Amino acid sequence: MAGGASLDGMIETHELTKRYGSTTAVDRLSLVVKPGRVTGFLGPNGSGKSTTLRMILGLAHPTGGHALVGGRPYSELRRPLHEVGAMLDPGAVHPGRTARDHLRSIALTTGISAARVGAVLELTGLTPVARRRVGGFSLGMRQRLGIAAALLGDPPAVILDEPVNGLDPEGIQWIRNLLRGMAAEGRAVLVSSHLMTEMEQTADHLIVIGRGRLIADTGMAEFVRGASRTDVLVRVDDPGRLASVLVGAGGDVASEADGALAVRGLAPRRIGDLAARADVAVHELAVRRATLEQAYFEATENAVEYRAGDGGRR
Amino acid sequence: MMRGAMASEWLKLRSVNSMRVTLPLACAASFVLAVAPFASDPARSAMSAAQLARYDAAGYCYSGGFLIVVLAVGVLGTLSATSEYGSGLIGTTFLAVPRRRAVLAAKAAVVGGAALLVGLVLSLATFLTAQRMLAGKHLAVGLGDPGAARAVAGAGAFLAVTALAGLAIGIVLRRATAATAAFLGLYVGANLVTGALGGAADAAGRWTPLQILKGLTSTRGASAALPGPTAAALECLAYLVVLLGLAALVIGRRDV
Ligand SMILES: Nc1ncnc2c1ncn2[C@@H]1O[C@H](COP(=O)(O)OP(=O)(O)OP(=O)(O)O)[C@@H](O)[C@H]1O
Ligand SMILES: [Mg+2]
């Protein structure tokens, strides 16, 4: 891999497309997953996340476009487990094999030592059940086993498809720290999930897709800030008067149940100035940030609307 | 990468109970049922000249009970592929070894090699035990007698061919039920059909796997429905080329 250092861990797709019969699962998707940060991969059910990941990993053949890992197609990687670790399906294990044998069978392909197998078992908390058959594992234990397999080659990039499914709170916190830690070490981390509050705490960057198409490829803070749900809560002694002033200044004002005003389209500072000029006493002025969940709903809802109107004519 | 892939396939093969339990059981049952009939065969002095001319002390080791291990090894061969497709583990395998034909080659080497070893040990054990039982009846042959060593080696090699055929069928069909049915159809069903058709199907009968096994192990000559040893070996080769070729073709093209 001489000279390839700069591409280490980089995952990219170019115009990646996958059609199954008449459904287009992934539609000319171009994205770059950079090292050193956790990239959240979001989208509604059936939006093409898993299909995209499978194409990146050479498990599904693209109908069009291509995907690269560290600058090369997955199928051309000489030591793939050392380039990218992946967990797509925690159920993909032989129920009759022990956890340790499962990992060893993967490790053997590329000369990963038994000590490393022991290390990832320890890291994922599976050491006590290492010699038990996987068939008896709970969903959370299988998730951990899948993550252990992804980490075997100590890769500069990891791809995890819904890794927190079935994990207990301790496990969720563990994986959050694990992913953040890996990103801090300079690895690329691409992780899909439907758990928005969890994603909000874990990811730095977001790629959002809907019906196979890119909706957003942006920083977490930027994405959430962009949501229209970010507003300013104002509590004053005369809400009626301030409301008309704010509307006159171009604000979008709604009344809350307790008489407070929820204002959009005006910065907090401008609201304060306008209130002072109108001689209204301000009791509280607070920016209420949208949550990732709200931002996500807005982004994907728009996409679905757009697609629904578009879909009939295609 | 090939060595690692083979080491991995070998671990996968021996780390599941279907192999650790089913195969030894099938071997034991096959051995017992293959040698038992020799106990009730009449002694040389009680046979007519025509009976004696037909009596195949080597070939009889591999009819009857031996078929149990043949079918077991074939089904286990399909299972070595279908269990991975069924669980989705094949995806994990391809992540570790993205060159899918290398995966097929590694599986074939391990499954075929293991079956060859088991087959040779079992066929030799069966032969030696049977001859010991026949010694008192003055019917025994030695490994040095015409065709005997070839029958032993042929029976062992046939198990390897069978395991590889099962593997290839498993990879092509992916589902355990479909692959098992197809394998049994080829190994048992085909014989039922050609048997029912009688002489009219002799040419086809020469190509059924069980006739091929008989051709490889018989020391009493070929017939219209029975290929000679060389023809039988070539037929094995043809089966392997077609089935493994098909498997190699589809394994790379398909999504997982
Ligand atoms: N093997 C397949 N054959 C036919 N259609 C498929 C296949 N795999 C996926 N699809 C279709 O492609 C689309 C995208 O599926 P995909 O599994 O990638 O979605 P996803 O974003 O991962 O969804 P989820 O959040 O539910 O996991 C869906 O419409 C799905 O039905
Ligand atoms: Mg999915």
Coordinates of C-alpha atoms and ligand atoms in Angstrom, one line a residue:
Chain A
M1 CA 0.0 0.0 0.0
A2 CA 2.9 2.4 -0.7
G3 CA 1.6 5.9 -1.3
G4 CA -1.9 4.9 -0.3
A5 CA -1.7 6.3 3.2
S6 CA -3.7 9.3 2.5
L7 CA -6.6 7.2 1.3
D8 CA -6.5 4.9 4.3
G9 CA -9.9 4.4 5.6
M10 CA -11.6 6.6 3.0
I11 CA -14.8 5.2 1.7
E12 CA -16.4 6.7 -1.4
T13 CA -19.1 6.0 -3.9
H14 CA -19.6 7.6 -7.3
E15 CA -23.0 7.7 -8.9
L16 CA -23.7 4.4 -7.2
T17 CA -26.9 2.8 -8.5
K18 CA -28.7 -0.4 -7.8
R19 CA -32.0 -1.6 -9.4
Y20 CA -34.0 -4.6 -8.4
G21 CA -36.4 -5.1 -11.3
S22 CA -38.4 -1.9 -11.4
T23 CA -37.4 -0.7 -7.9
T24 CA -34.4 1.6 -7.7
A25 CA -32.9 0.8 -4.3
V26 CA -30.0 3.2 -4.7
D27 CA -30.1 6.1 -7.1
R28 CA -26.9 7.7 -8.4
L29 CA -25.5 8.1 -4.9
S30 CA -22.2 9.8 -4.5
L31 CA -20.7 10.2 -1.0
V32 CA -17.4 10.4 0.8
V33 CA -16.9 9.0 4.3
K34 CA -13.8 10.6 5.8
P35 CA -11.5 9.3 8.5
G36 CA -11.4 10.9 11.9
R37 CA -15.2 11.3 12.4
V38 CA -18.3 9.3 13.0
T39 CA -20.6 9.5 10.0
G40 CA -24.2 8.7 10.6
F41 CA -26.1 7.1 7.8
L42 CA -29.8 7.9 8.0
G43 CA -32.8 7.2 6.0
P44 CA -36.3 5.6 6.3
N45 CA -36.9 1.9 6.0
G46 CA -36.2 0.7 2.5
S47 CA -34.3 3.9 1.6
G48 CA -31.3 1.9 0.4
K49 CA -28.8 2.2 3.3
S50 CA -28.1 -1.5 3.6
T51 CA -27.9 -1.9 -0.2
T52 CA -25.4 0.9 -0.4
L53 CA -23.3 -0.7 2.3
R54 CA -23.4 -4.1 0.6
M55 CA -22.2 -2.5 -2.7
I56 CA -19.4 -0.8 -0.9
L57 CA -18.4 -4.1 0.5
G58 CA -18.6 -6.0 -2.7
L59 CA -21.5 -8.2 -1.6
A60 CA -23.9 -6.7 -4.2
H61 CA -23.0 -5.7 -7.7
P62 CA -23.9 -2.1 -8.6
T63 CA -26.2 -1.6 -11.6
G64 CA -24.2 1.6 -12.2
G65 CA -21.4 3.6 -10.7
H66 CA -18.8 2.3 -8.3
A67 CA -17.6 2.3 -4.7
L68 CA -14.1 2.5 -3.4
V69 CA -12.5 1.6 -0.1
G70 CA -9.1 3.2 0.5
G71 CA -9.1 4.1 -3.2
R72 CA -9.8 0.6 -4.5
P73 CA -12.9 -1.5 -5.2
Y74 CA -13.5 -3.9 -2.3
S75 CA -12.9 -6.9 -4.5
E76 CA -9.4 -5.8 -5.3
L77 CA -8.3 -5.3 -1.6
R78 CA -5.5 -7.7 -0.8
R79 CA -6.2 -7.8 2.9
P80 CA -9.7 -6.6 3.2
L81 CA -10.2 -7.2 6.9
H82 CA -7.3 -4.9 7.6
E83 CA -8.7 -2.1 5.4
V84 CA -12.3 -2.1 6.5
G85 CA -14.3 -4.0 9.2
A86 CA -18.0 -4.4 8.7
M87 CA -21.0 -5.7 10.4
L88 CA -24.2 -5.9 8.3
D89 CA -26.2 -8.8 9.7
P90 CA -25.7 -10.0 13.3
G91 CA -27.7 -13.1 12.3
A92 CA -25.0 -14.2 9.8
V93 CA -23.5 -16.9 12.0
H94 CA -23.6 -20.7 12.1
P95 CA -25.8 -21.5 15.2
G96 CA -23.8 -24.6 15.9
R97 CA -20.4 -23.0 16.0
T98 CA -18.9 -21.3 19.1
A99 CA -18.3 -17.6 19.3
R100 CA -14.5 -18.2 19.4
D101 CA -14.6 -20.6 16.4
H102 CA -16.7 -18.2 14.4
L103 CA -14.1 -15.4 15.0
R104 CA -11.2 -17.8 14.4
S105 CA -12.6 -19.0 11.1
I106 CA -12.6 -15.3 10.0
A107 CA -9.2 -14.6 11.5
L108 CA -7.6 -17.6 9.8
T109 CA -8.3 -16.2 6.3
T110 CA -5.8 -13.4 6.8
G111 CA -3.5 -14.7 9.4
I112 CA -4.9 -12.8 12.4
S113 CA -3.6 -14.3 15.6
A114 CA -5.5 -16.2 18.2
A115 CA -4.4 -13.5 20.6
R116 CA -6.2 -10.9 18.6
V117 CA -9.3 -13.1 18.6
G118 CA -9.1 -13.2 22.4
A119 CA -8.6 -9.4 22.5
V120 CA -11.8 -8.6 20.5
L121 CA -13.7 -11.1 22.5
E122 CA -12.5 -9.3 25.6
L123 CA -13.3 -5.9 24.1
T124 CA -16.8 -6.8 23.2
G125 CA -17.4 -8.5 26.6
L126 CA -17.9 -11.9 25.1
T127 CA -15.0 -13.7 26.8
P128 CA -17.3 -15.5 29.3
V129 CA -19.4 -17.0 26.5
A130 CA -16.6 -17.5 24.0
R131 CA -16.9 -21.3 24.0
R132 CA -20.7 -21.3 23.9
R133 CA -22.6 -22.0 20.7
V134 CA -23.8 -18.9 18.9
G135 CA -27.2 -20.4 18.4
G136 CA -28.0 -19.7 22.0
F137 CA -27.0 -16.1 21.9
S138 CA -29.4 -13.2 22.4
L139 CA -29.7 -10.5 19.8
G140 CA -27.4 -8.2 21.8
M141 CA -24.7 -10.9 22.1
R142 CA -24.9 -11.5 18.4
Q143 CA -24.5 -7.8 17.8
R144 CA -21.4 -7.8 20.0
L145 CA -20.1 -10.8 18.1
G146 CA -20.6 -9.1 14.8
I147 CA -18.8 -6.0 16.1
A148 CA -16.0 -8.2 17.3
A149 CA -15.6 -9.7 13.8
A150 CA -15.6 -6.2 12.3
L151 CA -12.7 -5.2 14.6
L152 CA -10.6 -8.3 14.1
G153 CA -8.3 -6.8 11.5
D154 CA -7.8 -3.5 13.4
P155 CA -9.0 -1.7 10.3
P156 CA -8.8 2.1 9.6
A157 CA -12.5 2.1 8.6
V158 CA -15.5 0.4 10.1
I159 CA -19.0 0.1 8.6
L160 CA -21.8 -0.9 11.0
D161 CA -25.4 -1.4 9.9
E162 CA -27.7 -0.7 12.9
P163 CA -25.2 -1.8 15.5
V164 CA -27.2 -0.7 18.5
N165 CA -30.2 -2.9 17.7
G166 CA -30.8 -5.1 20.7
L167 CA -28.1 -3.7 22.9
D168 CA -28.9 -2.9 26.5
P169 CA -28.3 0.7 27.8
E170 CA -24.8 -0.3 29.0
G171 CA -24.1 -1.8 25.5
I172 CA -25.4 1.3 23.8
Q173 CA -23.1 3.5 25.8
W174 CA -20.2 1.2 25.2
I175 CA -20.7 1.3 21.5
R176 CA -21.0 5.1 21.5
N177 CA -17.7 5.3 23.3
L178 CA -16.2 2.7 21.0
L179 CA -17.2 4.5 17.9
R180 CA -16.1 7.9 19.2
G181 CA -12.9 6.5 20.3
M182 CA -12.2 5.0 16.9
A183 CA -13.0 8.2 15.2
A184 CA -10.6 10.0 17.6
E185 CA -7.9 7.6 16.6
G186 CA -8.4 8.8 13.0
R187 CA -10.5 5.9 11.7
A188 CA -13.4 6.4 9.4
V189 CA -16.7 5.2 11.0
L190 CA -19.9 4.8 9.0
V191 CA -22.8 3.7 11.1
S192 CA -26.5 3.5 10.2
S193 CA -29.2 3.7 12.8
H194 CA -32.8 4.6 13.3
L195 CA -32.2 5.8 16.9
M196 CA -32.0 9.5 16.5
T197 CA -31.2 10.5 20.1
E198 CA -28.3 7.9 20.0
M199 CA -27.1 9.1 16.7
E200 CA -27.2 12.7 17.9
Q201 CA -24.7 11.8 20.6
T202 CA -22.5 9.7 18.5
A203 CA -22.1 11.1 15.0
D204 CA -20.2 14.2 13.9
H205 CA -21.4 14.0 10.3
L206 CA -24.5 12.9 8.6
I207 CA -25.4 11.3 5.3
V208 CA -29.2 11.2 4.9
I209 CA -30.8 9.4 2.0
G210 CA -34.4 8.9 0.9
R211 CA -35.5 6.4 -1.7
G212 CA -32.0 5.8 -2.7
R213 CA -31.1 9.4 -3.3
L214 CA -28.9 11.7 -1.3
I215 CA -30.8 14.2 0.8
A216 CA -28.1 15.6 3.0
D217 CA -24.3 15.2 3.4
T218 CA -23.5 17.6 6.2
G219 CA -22.2 18.2 9.7
M220 CA -24.5 17.2 12.5
A221 CA -24.7 20.7 14.0
E222 CA -25.4 22.2 10.6
F223 CA -28.1 19.7 9.8
V224 CA -29.9 20.2 13.0
R225 CA -29.5 24.0 12.9
G226 CA -31.0 24.0 9.4
A227 CA -34.2 22.5 10.6
S228 CA -37.1 25.0 10.7
R229 CA -38.0 23.7 14.2
T230 CA -35.2 25.7 15.7
D231 CA -37.0 28.6 17.3
V232 CA -36.8 31.2 20.0
L233 CA -39.1 31.1 23.0
V234 CA -40.0 34.5 24.3
R235 CA -41.9 35.2 27.5
V236 CA -43.1 38.8 27.9
D237 CA -45.6 40.9 29.9
D238 CA -47.6 41.8 26.8
P239 CA -47.4 38.9 24.3
G240 CA -50.0 40.4 22.0
R241 CA -48.1 43.7 21.4
L242 CA -44.8 42.0 20.9
A243 CA -46.3 39.4 18.5
S244 CA -47.6 42.1 16.1
V245 CA -44.2 43.9 16.3
L246 CA -42.3 40.7 15.5
V247 CA -44.7 39.7 12.6
G248 CA -44.2 43.3 11.3
A249 CA -40.4 42.6 11.4
G250 CA -40.8 39.5 9.3
G251 CA -40.9 36.9 12.1
D252 CA -43.0 33.8 12.2
V253 CA -44.8 33.8 15.5
A254 CA -46.8 31.1 17.2
S255 CA -48.4 31.2 20.6
E256 CA -47.6 28.5 23.1
A257 CA -50.3 27.2 25.5
D258 CA -48.9 29.2 28.4
G259 CA -48.9 32.5 26.5
A260 CA -45.2 32.4 25.5
L261 CA -44.3 33.1 21.9
A262 CA -42.4 30.7 19.7
V263 CA -40.6 32.8 17.1
R264 CA -38.9 31.7 13.9
G265 CA -37.1 33.7 11.3
L266 CA -35.6 36.3 13.7
A267 CA -32.4 36.1 15.7
P268 CA -32.6 36.2 19.5
R269 CA -30.7 39.5 19.6
R270 CA -33.1 41.2 17.1
I271 CA -36.1 39.9 19.1
G272 CA -34.6 41.5 22.2
D273 CA -34.0 44.8 20.5
L274 CA -37.5 44.9 19.0
A275 CA -39.0 44.2 22.5
A276 CA -37.0 46.9 24.0
R277 CA -38.0 49.4 21.4
A278 CA -41.7 48.4 21.8
D279 CA -41.2 48.8 25.6
V280 CA -42.2 45.3 26.4
A281 CA -40.6 43.6 29.4
V282 CA -38.8 40.4 28.5
H283 CA -39.0 37.7 31.2
E284 CA -37.4 34.9 29.3
L285 CA -35.7 34.6 25.9
A286 CA -34.4 31.1 25.0
V287 CA -33.2 29.5 21.8
R288 CA -34.8 26.1 21.4
R289 CA -32.7 23.9 19.1
A290 CA -34.4 21.4 17.0
T291 CA -33.5 17.8 17.8
L292 CA -31.9 15.6 15.2
E293 CA -35.2 13.7 15.1
Q294 CA -37.1 16.8 14.1
A295 CA -34.5 17.8 11.6
Y296 CA -34.5 14.2 10.2
F297 CA -38.3 14.1 9.9
E298 CA -38.3 17.4 8.0
A299 CA -35.6 16.4 5.7
T300 CA -37.0 13.0 4.8
E301 CA -40.6 14.1 4.8
N302 CA -39.7 16.7 2.1
A303 CA -38.0 14.0 0.1
V304 CA -40.9 11.6 0.4
E305 CA -43.2 14.5 -0.7
Y306 CA -41.0 15.3 -3.6
R307 CA -40.7 11.7 -4.6
A308 CA -44.4 11.0 -4.3
G309 CA -45.3 13.9 -6.6
D310 CA -42.5 12.9 -8.9
G311 CA -43.1 9.2 -8.8
G312 CA -46.2 9.0 -10.8
R313 CA -44.7 10.8 -13.8
R314 CA -41.5 8.7 -13.9
Chain B
M1 CA -4.7 -15.8 0.8
M2 CA -5.5 -19.3 -0.5
R3 CA -3.8 -21.0 2.5
G4 CA -5.7 -18.8 4.9
A5 CA -9.0 -19.4 3.1
M6 CA -8.4 -23.2 3.3
A7 CA -7.5 -23.0 7.0
S8 CA -10.7 -21.1 7.6
E9 CA -12.8 -23.6 5.6
W10 CA -11.2 -26.5 7.4
L11 CA -12.1 -24.9 10.8
K12 CA -15.6 -24.2 9.6
L13 CA -16.0 -27.8 8.4
R14 CA -14.9 -29.4 11.7
S15 CA -16.4 -27.0 14.1
V16 CA -20.1 -27.9 13.6
N17 CA -21.9 -30.9 15.0
S18 CA -23.3 -32.1 11.7
M19 CA -19.8 -33.0 10.7
R20 CA -18.5 -34.2 14.0
V21 CA -21.5 -36.4 14.6
T22 CA -23.1 -37.3 11.3
L23 CA -20.0 -38.3 9.4
P24 CA -18.6 -40.7 11.9
L25 CA -22.1 -42.2 12.4
A26 CA -22.6 -42.6 8.7
C27 CA -19.1 -44.2 8.3
A28 CA -19.8 -46.7 11.1
A29 CA -23.2 -47.6 9.8
S30 CA -21.8 -47.9 6.3
F31 CA -19.0 -50.1 7.4
V32 CA -21.1 -52.5 9.4
L33 CA -23.8 -52.8 6.7
A34 CA -21.1 -53.2 4.0
V35 CA -19.3 -56.1 5.7
A36 CA -22.2 -57.9 7.4
P37 CA -23.5 -59.6 4.2
F38 CA -20.1 -61.3 3.7
A39 CA -20.8 -63.4 6.8
S40 CA -23.8 -65.1 5.1
D41 CA -22.1 -65.7 1.7
P42 CA -21.6 -69.4 0.9
A43 CA -18.1 -70.9 1.0
R44 CA -16.2 -71.4 -2.2
S45 CA -16.9 -75.2 -2.1
A46 CA -20.7 -74.6 -2.1
M47 CA -20.7 -72.4 -5.2
S48 CA -21.2 -73.4 -8.8
A49 CA -18.6 -72.4 -11.4
A50 CA -21.0 -69.7 -12.7
Q51 CA -21.6 -68.3 -9.3
L52 CA -17.9 -68.2 -8.6
A53 CA -17.2 -66.4 -11.9
R54 CA -19.7 -63.7 -10.9
Y55 CA -18.5 -63.4 -7.3
D56 CA -16.8 -60.1 -6.8
A57 CA -15.0 -60.2 -3.4
A58 CA -13.6 -56.6 -3.9
G59 CA -16.6 -55.0 -5.7
Y60 CA -19.2 -56.3 -3.3
C61 CA -17.6 -54.2 -0.6
Y62 CA -18.9 -51.1 -2.2
S63 CA -22.5 -52.0 -3.1
G64 CA -25.1 -52.0 -0.4
G65 CA -24.0 -50.5 2.9
F66 CA -21.3 -48.3 1.3
L67 CA -24.1 -46.3 -0.3
I68 CA -25.0 -45.0 3.1
V69 CA -21.8 -43.1 3.4
V70 CA -22.0 -42.0 -0.2
L71 CA -25.4 -40.3 0.3
A72 CA -24.3 -38.9 3.7
V73 CA -21.1 -37.4 2.3
G74 CA -23.0 -35.9 -0.6
V75 CA -25.7 -34.4 1.6
L76 CA -23.0 -33.0 3.9
G77 CA -21.3 -31.6 0.8
T78 CA -24.4 -29.7 -0.1
L79 CA -24.8 -28.6 3.5
S80 CA -21.3 -27.2 3.6
A81 CA -22.5 -24.6 1.1
T82 CA -26.2 -24.2 1.9
S83 CA -25.7 -23.7 5.7
E84 CA -23.6 -20.7 4.9
Y85 CA -26.1 -19.3 2.4
G86 CA -29.0 -20.0 4.8
S87 CA -27.5 -18.1 7.7
G88 CA -26.0 -15.3 5.6
L89 CA -22.5 -16.3 6.8
I90 CA -21.5 -16.5 3.2
G91 CA -21.4 -12.7 3.3
T92 CA -18.9 -12.8 6.1
T93 CA -16.9 -15.3 4.2
F94 CA -16.8 -13.1 1.1
L95 CA -15.9 -10.0 3.2
A96 CA -12.8 -11.9 4.3
V97 CA -12.0 -13.3 0.9
P98 CA -13.6 -11.1 -1.8
R99 CA -12.3 -13.2 -4.6
R100 CA -15.2 -15.6 -4.6
R101 CA -13.7 -18.2 -6.8
A102 CA -10.9 -18.5 -4.3
V103 CA -13.6 -19.2 -1.7
L104 CA -15.0 -21.9 -4.0
A105 CA -11.5 -23.3 -4.6
A106 CA -10.7 -23.4 -0.8
K107 CA -14.0 -25.1 0.0
A108 CA -13.5 -27.6 -2.8
A109 CA -10.0 -28.4 -1.6
V110 CA -11.0 -28.9 2.0
V111 CA -14.3 -30.7 1.4
G112 CA -12.9 -32.9 -1.4
G113 CA -9.7 -33.6 0.5
A114 CA -11.5 -34.5 3.7
A115 CA -13.9 -36.8 1.8
L116 CA -11.0 -38.4 0.0
L117 CA -9.2 -39.1 3.2
V118 CA -12.3 -40.5 4.9
G119 CA -13.2 -42.4 1.8
L120 CA -9.9 -44.1 1.4
V121 CA -9.7 -45.1 5.1
L122 CA -13.3 -46.4 5.0
S123 CA -12.9 -48.3 1.7
L124 CA -9.7 -49.9 2.8
A125 CA -11.1 -50.8 6.2
T126 CA -14.1 -52.3 4.6
F127 CA -12.0 -54.2 2.1
L128 CA -9.6 -55.6 4.6
T129 CA -12.4 -56.6 7.0
A130 CA -14.4 -58.3 4.3
Q131 CA -11.5 -60.2 3.0
R132 CA -10.7 -61.4 6.5
M133 CA -14.3 -62.7 6.8
L134 CA -14.0 -64.4 3.4
A135 CA -10.6 -66.0 4.1
G136 CA -12.2 -69.0 5.9
K137 CA -14.5 -69.5 2.9
H138 CA -11.5 -69.4 0.5
L139 CA -13.1 -66.5 -1.4
A140 CA -10.8 -63.7 -0.2
V141 CA -8.7 -61.6 -2.6
G142 CA -5.7 -59.5 -1.8
L143 CA -4.9 -55.9 -2.7
G144 CA -2.4 -57.3 -5.2
D145 CA -5.1 -59.2 -7.1
P146 CA -6.3 -57.8 -10.4
G147 CA -8.5 -54.7 -9.9
A148 CA -8.7 -54.9 -6.1
A149 CA -6.4 -52.0 -5.3
R150 CA -8.2 -50.0 -8.0
A151 CA -11.6 -50.8 -6.4
V152 CA -10.4 -49.6 -3.0
A153 CA -9.0 -46.4 -4.4
G154 CA -12.0 -45.9 -6.7
A155 CA -14.4 -46.2 -3.9
G156 CA -12.5 -43.7 -1.8
A157 CA -12.1 -41.3 -4.7
F158 CA -15.8 -41.6 -5.5
L159 CA -16.6 -40.2 -2.0
A160 CA -14.5 -37.2 -2.8
V161 CA -16.3 -36.7 -6.2
T162 CA -19.6 -37.1 -4.4
A163 CA -18.7 -34.5 -1.7
L164 CA -17.6 -32.1 -4.5
A165 CA -20.8 -32.7 -6.5
G166 CA -22.8 -32.0 -3.3
L167 CA -20.8 -28.8 -2.7
A168 CA -21.3 -27.5 -6.2
I169 CA -25.0 -28.3 -6.2
G170 CA -25.2 -26.5 -2.8
I171 CA -23.5 -23.4 -4.2
V172 CA -25.6 -23.3 -7.3
L173 CA -29.0 -23.9 -5.5
R174 CA -28.1 -22.2 -2.2
R175 CA -31.2 -23.6 -0.4
A176 CA -30.7 -26.7 1.7
T177 CA -34.0 -28.4 0.7
A178 CA -33.5 -27.7 -3.0
A179 CA -29.9 -28.8 -3.0
T180 CA -30.5 -32.0 -1.0
A181 CA -33.4 -32.9 -3.3
A182 CA -31.3 -32.2 -6.4
F183 CA -28.4 -34.3 -5.0
L184 CA -30.7 -37.2 -4.1
G185 CA -32.4 -36.9 -7.4
L186 CA -29.1 -37.3 -9.2
Y187 CA -27.8 -40.1 -7.0
V188 CA -30.9 -42.1 -6.3
G189 CA -33.7 -40.8 -8.6
A190 CA -31.7 -41.2 -11.8
N191 CA -31.0 -44.9 -11.0
L192 CA -34.7 -45.5 -10.3
V193 CA -35.6 -44.0 -13.7
T194 CA -32.9 -45.9 -15.7
G195 CA -33.7 -49.0 -13.8
A196 CA -37.4 -48.8 -14.6
L197 CA -36.7 -48.2 -18.3
G198 CA -34.4 -51.2 -18.4
G199 CA -32.3 -52.0 -21.4
A200 CA -33.6 -49.0 -23.3
A201 CA -31.8 -46.7 -21.0
D202 CA -28.5 -48.5 -20.8
A203 CA -26.6 -45.7 -22.4
A204 CA -28.0 -43.2 -19.9
G205 CA -27.6 -45.8 -17.1
R206 CA -23.8 -45.7 -17.6
W207 CA -23.9 -42.1 -16.5
T208 CA -25.8 -42.5 -13.3
P209 CA -23.5 -42.0 -10.3
L210 CA -24.2 -45.3 -8.7
Q211 CA -23.3 -47.1 -11.9
I212 CA -20.2 -45.0 -12.0
L213 CA -19.3 -46.2 -8.5
K214 CA -20.0 -49.8 -9.6
G215 CA -17.8 -49.3 -12.7
L216 CA -15.0 -48.0 -10.5
T217 CA -15.1 -50.8 -8.0
S218 CA -16.2 -53.9 -10.0
T219 CA -13.5 -56.4 -10.8
R220 CA -15.9 -58.5 -13.0
G221 CA -15.9 -56.4 -16.1
A222 CA -18.1 -53.9 -17.8
S223 CA -21.5 -54.3 -19.6
A224 CA -23.9 -52.3 -21.6
A225 CA -25.1 -50.4 -18.5
L226 CA -21.8 -50.6 -16.6
P227 CA -18.9 -48.4 -17.6
G228 CA -15.4 -49.8 -17.3
P229 CA -13.1 -48.2 -14.7
T230 CA -11.5 -45.8 -17.1
A231 CA -14.8 -44.7 -18.6
A232 CA -16.2 -44.3 -15.0
A233 CA -13.3 -42.2 -14.0
L234 CA -13.7 -40.0 -17.0
E235 CA -17.4 -39.7 -16.2
C236 CA -16.5 -38.5 -12.7
L237 CA -14.3 -35.9 -14.2
A238 CA -17.0 -34.8 -16.5
Y239 CA -19.4 -34.4 -13.6
L240 CA -16.9 -32.3 -11.7
V241 CA -16.1 -30.1 -14.6
V242 CA -19.7 -29.4 -15.3
L243 CA -20.9 -29.0 -11.7
L244 CA -17.9 -27.0 -10.3
G245 CA -17.8 -25.0 -13.5
L246 CA -21.4 -24.0 -13.0
A247 CA -20.7 -23.2 -9.4
A248 CA -17.7 -21.1 -10.4
L249 CA -19.8 -19.2 -12.9
V250 CA -22.6 -18.3 -10.6
I251 CA -20.7 -17.7 -7.3
G252 CA -19.1 -14.5 -8.7
R253 CA -22.0 -13.1 -10.6
R254 CA -24.6 -13.2 -7.9
D255 CA -25.3 -10.8 -5.1
V256 CA -25.1 -12.3 -1.7
Ligands
LIG1 N1 -32.3 -8.7 -2.8 C1 -33.2 -7.8 -3.1 N2 -34.1 -8.0 -4.0 C2 -35.1 -7.1 -4.3 N3 -35.2 -5.9 -3.7 C3 -34.4 -5.6 -2.7 C4 -33.3 -6.5 -2.4 N4 -32.6 -5.9 -1.4 C5 -33.1 -4.7 -1.2 N5 -34.2 -4.5 -2.0 C6 -35.1 -3.3 -2.0 O1 -34.2 -2.2 -2.0 C7 -34.7 -1.2 -1.2 C8 -33.7 -0.7 -0.2 O2 -33.5 -1.7 0.7 P1 -32.4 -1.6 1.9 O3 -32.4 -2.8 2.6 O4 -31.2 -1.1 1.3 O5 -33.0 -0.4 2.8 P2 -32.5 0.1 4.2 O6 -32.3 1.6 4.0 O7 -31.4 -0.6 4.7 O8 -33.8 -0.1 5.1 P3 -33.9 -0.5 6.6 O9 -33.8 0.8 7.4 O10 -35.3 -1.0 6.8 O11 -32.8 -1.4 7.0 C9 -36.0 -1.7 -0.6 O12 -37.1 -1.3 -1.4 C10 -35.9 -3.2 -0.7 O13 -37.1 -3.8 -0.9
MG2 MG -31.0 -1.9 6.3

